[in-house]
Amino acid sequence: MADPIIRAEALTKRYGSNLAVDHVDFDIAAGEIVGILGPNGSGKTTTILMLLGLTEPTGGRAMVAGFDPLRDPLEVKRRVGYLPDQIGFYENMSARDNLAYTARLAGLSRREIDERFNAALERVGLGHVGHARVTTYSQGMRQRLGLAEVLMKRPSVAVLDEPTTALDPHSTHEFLDMIRRLKADGTAVLLSSHHLDQVQSVCDRVALFNRGKLALTGTVTELAGRVLGGGHVFDVEAHGSEVPELIAGVPGVVRVQPLGGDRYRVDCRRDLRADLARHLARSVDLTGIFFAAPSLNEVYARYFEEAGDAVY
Amino acid sequence: MQSTRRGSPWTGLGTVIAKETADHLSSARMRILEALVFLTALAAAYAAIRSIRATIGESPFLFLRLLTMAQDPLPAFIALLGFLIPLVAIALSFDAVNGEFNRRTLSRVLAQPIYRDALLLGKFLAGLLSLTIGLCSLWLLVIGLGLLLLGLPPSTEEMMRMLGFLVATIAYGGVWLALALLFSVLFRAPATAALAALGTWLVSSLFWSFLTDIIAALVAGPAEGVLGPRLAYLNAQQLIDRLSPNTLYAETALALLQPQTRALGPVLISQLQGAVLGAPLPVTQSFVLIWPQLTGLIAATIVIFAIAYVLFQRQEIRA
């Protein structure tokens, strides 16, 4: 990895006797989208707040865009756009005034604000209501406005905390596209979410938190390899009551999961398509064997099934 | 973990002040309070003017009497201000910090390149600025009303005394502003913060003198001795009484607006030798007299703000 835009080394946060974040290490490159996952209270938000310089670490250190959030929080905040979960705005003010206020705090000149405001609002699809009071906005529009605020800053890093929670499916789809465009601009994105399918669809890598520790990190395929075993996942379509036993009997098969009808999801340690075809074709009616992307939902569920101590 | 922060703690202070002041001056809450203060204070001043016109040749300080003279059923202008200014100050800042938490705007604002120092000080200074704008307008209105109805301009000495009174009123408002800000940091619910601030105001304005007498008697013994009032009791009573901003403000107003006031505590007969009783004190001497009270009000503001600052710095920002 080239010089990371975010680096955390043994980052630790303790509240009294409670260890909220426990020696977390990770790197994030420029233009990378990394999903932060984990149950409530697993340390995701505390880690984000430490990276933003909004709370002091008890131990370890972090570097964001070349600055230490503890020593240079202002420099870090100049380069990081933050969209908190359930974002709030000043209801009595227009969208423009809300964004102009934070933009002025960010040190933007009046001319820069004028230039960037329309572009940011157009990009999030709020160009037509920019001068309306925020009190008239739906929750989805507020989330978009929050993203517009991030865009106005033109940050090196965007931290998005549960950005799609209040959005309908269509808006979610659009929002995920906007996140992809941030990546295209070269912005590193840290996306905290409980919507695993969304994280999988947009993130390059995933960091899984559990009880303050960074339990797993890597691509979904890498995580699937470690959690599901092997990381090679196929969907087998075959007719016959003995199909699950036959598949499970193939050496290298880790798990067989019925998907309904004659379809089965098979986790393997290596590419076993030929072996599966040989074993099944002899005794049952085999229709096909297809590649299946490992699902982050499965990885997550299996990890906490085995960890056994998740707090949902 | 200790580390030196880089960058000015006042980055963004001007922006916060500008936004908060605009919010205050355009809010319905502020307009209602301003209307209440203006109406009552102007009514008191108008009633005083009617009374003064009947006795226009009796006092060289007509403009000062405008502020101090009570006319039934209205109390004097300064009494009304002493009662209403804390109310305005509390209304300006009881939801300053907890309101940001509840609106979930705090993390958005603090994610911008500013320190918490700038946000808290900005909110306090914006409240003080709004209060100052309101008081200055009122001050000018009263002077204008006096000019119109009395037909006389105020003397230089009167202007200086009234200006000193204006500064003292702002300092007095500052104490209540800081106190309400402290409660807005302490309590997450704005209603609780408002109630706590109003409760303190009620204790200070209505019950403090009763409490003062009881505590002074406990500390220094009975009020009356064999030869009359006991000095130890009087000193203790005064000391405790002056812990209330209302007392400090009342003494400041008394010394500035009633130039005959020569002392603000117990005076011994030996101290009165050679004094021309009833003669006005020069304005500079009146300022010397109120200097401890004025610095006391400013110091109280700073101490209360410092407590709010420390508490705010220790809070977790998750909203």
XYZ file of C-alpha atoms in Angstrom, chain A residues 21-298:
278
model
C -11.298 0.563 21.805
C -8.514 -1.917 22.390
C -5.218 -1.512 20.500
C -6.680 -1.092 17.041
C -4.301 -1.058 14.048
C -5.282 -0.333 10.462
C -4.273 1.558 7.341
C -6.480 3.124 4.697
C -5.170 4.290 1.334
C -6.262 7.371 -0.588
C -9.294 6.646 -2.734
C -10.138 3.482 -0.841
C -13.604 2.763 0.576
C -13.449 0.843 3.824
C -16.502 -0.401 5.657
C -16.483 -0.415 9.439
C -18.742 -3.097 10.806
C -19.630 -4.427 14.198
C -22.414 -4.629 16.734
C -23.531 -1.567 18.699
C -20.952 -0.710 21.346
C -18.129 -2.494 19.536
C -15.997 0.662 19.273
C -16.745 1.862 15.743
C -17.966 5.364 16.587
C -15.323 5.878 19.281
C -12.638 4.988 16.717
C -14.155 7.470 14.259
C -14.263 10.191 16.922
C -10.596 9.596 17.760
C -9.645 9.830 14.087
C -11.554 13.126 13.860
C -9.879 14.539 16.956
C -13.246 14.795 18.726
C -12.138 12.533 21.555
C -8.660 11.881 22.899
C -7.193 8.386 22.675
C -6.039 6.839 25.951
C -3.195 5.127 24.113
C -1.687 4.554 20.692
C -1.692 7.071 17.896
C -3.349 7.916 14.638
C -2.359 9.875 11.572
C -4.995 11.299 9.261
C -3.972 13.003 6.025
C -0.477 13.388 7.472
C -1.562 14.956 10.775
C -1.992 13.655 14.287
C -5.624 14.262 15.364
C -4.464 14.716 18.944
C -1.879 17.416 18.224
C -3.293 18.932 15.035
C -7.054 18.450 15.243
C -7.704 21.606 13.226
C -5.531 20.407 10.325
C -7.208 16.996 10.429
C -10.684 18.526 10.489
C -9.799 20.733 7.511
C -9.141 17.584 5.491
C -11.890 15.317 6.774
C -15.594 15.519 5.979
C -17.843 13.926 8.583
C -21.431 12.832 8.161
C -22.697 11.717 11.573
C -25.564 9.281 11.957
C -28.945 11.038 12.398
C -27.475 14.329 11.269
C -29.005 17.494 12.675
C -29.336 20.945 11.152
C -30.501 24.334 12.377
C -34.176 24.058 11.507
C -34.855 27.781 11.317
C -32.132 28.265 8.725
C -32.126 27.432 5.032
C -29.989 24.626 3.631
C -27.708 27.253 2.190
C -27.267 29.080 5.498
C -26.630 25.811 7.314
C -23.905 24.825 4.877
C -22.507 28.348 4.687
C -22.082 28.356 8.481
C -20.045 25.157 8.581
C -18.167 26.216 5.451
C -17.166 29.488 7.133
C -16.058 27.503 10.174
C -14.020 25.358 7.784
C -12.295 28.544 6.605
C -13.858 28.824 3.150
C -14.152 32.313 1.687
C -17.485 33.760 0.600
C -16.531 33.212 -3.062
C -15.577 29.582 -2.434
C -18.847 29.003 -0.601
C -20.848 30.460 -3.494
C -18.939 28.362 -6.017
C -19.101 25.100 -4.147
C -22.619 25.339 -2.729
C -24.515 24.969 -6.014
C -22.193 22.242 -7.283
C -22.510 20.233 -4.066
C -26.281 20.576 -3.952
C -26.654 19.614 -7.607
C -24.505 16.563 -7.010
C -26.728 15.299 -4.196
C -29.929 16.171 -6.067
C -31.032 19.081 -3.869
C -30.305 21.912 -6.286
C -33.976 22.909 -6.500
C -34.514 23.249 -2.720
C -31.246 24.834 -1.612
C -32.898 27.979 -0.327
C -35.724 26.225 1.520
C -35.637 25.944 5.301
C -34.289 22.643 6.577
C -37.450 22.153 8.611
C -39.233 21.335 5.320
C -36.713 18.584 4.492
C -37.409 14.849 4.823
C -34.864 12.670 6.635
C -33.535 11.454 3.303
C -33.018 15.030 2.115
C -31.172 15.820 5.342
C -28.812 12.905 4.744
C -28.151 14.215 1.246
C -27.595 17.690 2.639
C -25.092 16.201 5.082
C -23.241 14.649 2.162
C -23.342 18.018 0.363
C -21.662 19.524 3.427
C -18.931 16.904 3.145
C -18.554 17.605 -0.581
C -18.247 21.376 -0.035
C -15.162 20.748 2.037
C -13.507 18.764 -0.792
C -11.956 16.475 1.802
C -9.171 13.913 1.493
C -11.147 11.634 3.795
C -14.923 11.279 4.191
C -16.237 9.597 7.317
C -19.831 8.479 6.871
C -21.567 7.081 9.939
C -24.722 5.103 9.093
C -25.483 7.355 6.109
C -28.311 5.279 4.609
C -30.272 4.368 7.741
C -33.224 6.642 7.016
C -33.253 6.295 3.245
C -35.726 4.486 1.008
C -34.303 1.858 -1.399
C -34.101 4.235 -4.374
C -32.407 6.966 -2.351
C -30.049 4.379 -0.870
C -29.053 3.287 -4.350
C -28.366 6.903 -5.342
C -26.492 7.554 -2.115
C -24.215 4.562 -2.699
C -23.494 5.923 -6.178
C -22.494 9.250 -4.621
C -20.105 7.387 -2.326
C -18.565 5.645 -5.337
C -18.082 9.042 -6.963
C -16.196 10.217 -3.886
C -13.801 7.348 -4.465
C -13.489 8.379 -8.110
C -12.478 11.852 -6.875
C -9.649 10.238 -4.890
C -11.337 10.653 -1.514
C -10.826 7.866 1.015
C -14.165 6.854 2.531
C -14.712 5.316 5.931
C -18.229 3.918 5.937
C -19.768 2.705 9.164
C -22.965 0.762 8.610
C -25.132 -2.121 9.756
C -26.390 -2.675 6.202
C -23.953 -5.368 5.164
C -25.197 -5.742 1.609
C -24.612 -2.030 1.027
C -21.159 -2.202 2.552
C -20.319 -5.158 0.338
C -21.586 -3.409 -2.779
C -19.505 -0.276 -2.278
C -16.467 -1.071 -0.114
C -13.021 -2.208 -1.206
C -12.237 -3.565 2.238
C -14.017 -4.243 5.472
C -12.944 -3.841 9.111
C -14.966 -5.858 11.589
C -15.025 -4.638 15.182
C -15.973 -6.755 18.166
C -15.748 -5.665 21.806
C -13.391 -2.807 21.016
C -10.980 -4.928 19.023
C -10.455 -5.006 15.287
C -11.421 -8.657 14.796
C -11.045 -8.941 11.031
C -9.909 -6.787 8.174
C -9.625 -7.403 4.443
C -11.693 -7.786 1.291
C -14.961 -9.680 1.562
C -13.352 -12.626 -0.269
C -10.423 -12.609 2.165
C -12.777 -12.475 5.137
C -14.891 -15.247 3.685
C -11.758 -17.319 3.324
C -10.937 -16.871 6.977
C -14.409 -17.142 8.440
C -16.272 -19.480 6.091
C -13.221 -21.552 5.266
C -11.456 -21.403 1.926
C -13.280 -18.512 0.464
C -14.399 -20.358 -2.702
C -18.165 -20.274 -2.880
C -20.303 -22.032 -5.491
C -23.994 -22.483 -6.043
C -24.805 -26.051 -7.055
C -28.100 -26.848 -8.757
C -28.962 -30.546 -8.617
C -32.083 -32.657 -8.091
C -32.228 -35.455 -5.529
C -32.722 -35.951 -1.810
C -29.164 -37.181 -1.277
C -27.553 -34.086 -2.882
C -26.519 -32.345 0.407
C -24.805 -35.520 1.695
C -23.044 -36.097 -1.586
C -21.727 -32.523 -1.689
C -20.611 -32.668 1.932
C -18.724 -35.881 1.152
C -16.442 -34.189 -1.365
C -13.018 -33.563 0.287
C -12.439 -29.805 0.707
C -16.094 -28.858 1.168
C -16.524 -26.792 4.332
C -20.223 -26.083 4.414
C -23.403 -26.818 2.471
C -26.355 -24.511 2.799
C -29.745 -25.108 1.086
C -30.931 -22.005 -0.793
C -34.355 -23.370 -1.654
C -35.529 -25.576 -4.522
C -32.667 -27.617 -5.947
C -30.024 -24.966 -5.212
C -27.255 -25.245 -2.594
C -24.551 -22.776 -1.510
C -21.237 -24.621 -1.071
C -18.186 -23.168 0.746
C -14.960 -24.845 -0.339
C -11.314 -24.597 0.611
C -10.285 -24.528 -3.066
C -11.843 -24.581 -6.508
C -13.763 -27.902 -6.348
C -15.994 -27.475 -9.366
C -14.525 -30.506 -11.185
C -14.706 -32.733 -8.083
C -18.280 -31.677 -7.367
C -19.319 -32.319 -10.955
C -17.698 -35.781 -10.927
C -19.315 -36.821 -7.626
C -22.779 -35.495 -8.383
C -23.088 -36.390 -12.034
C -22.742 -40.082 -11.171
C -25.783 -40.354 -8.930
C -28.050 -37.282 -9.234
C -29.414 -34.964 -11.881
C -26.852 -32.099 -11.913
C -28.077 -28.943 -13.686
C -25.149 -26.620 -13.062
C -22.388 -25.266 -10.844
C -22.084 -21.461 -10.613
C -19.625 -19.063 -9.042
C -21.190 -17.246 -6.084
C -19.698 -14.178 -4.459
C -19.214 -14.778 -0.743
C -21.799 -12.802 1.168
C -20.730 -10.370 3.858
C -23.963 -11.214 5.664
C -22.815 -14.826 5.893
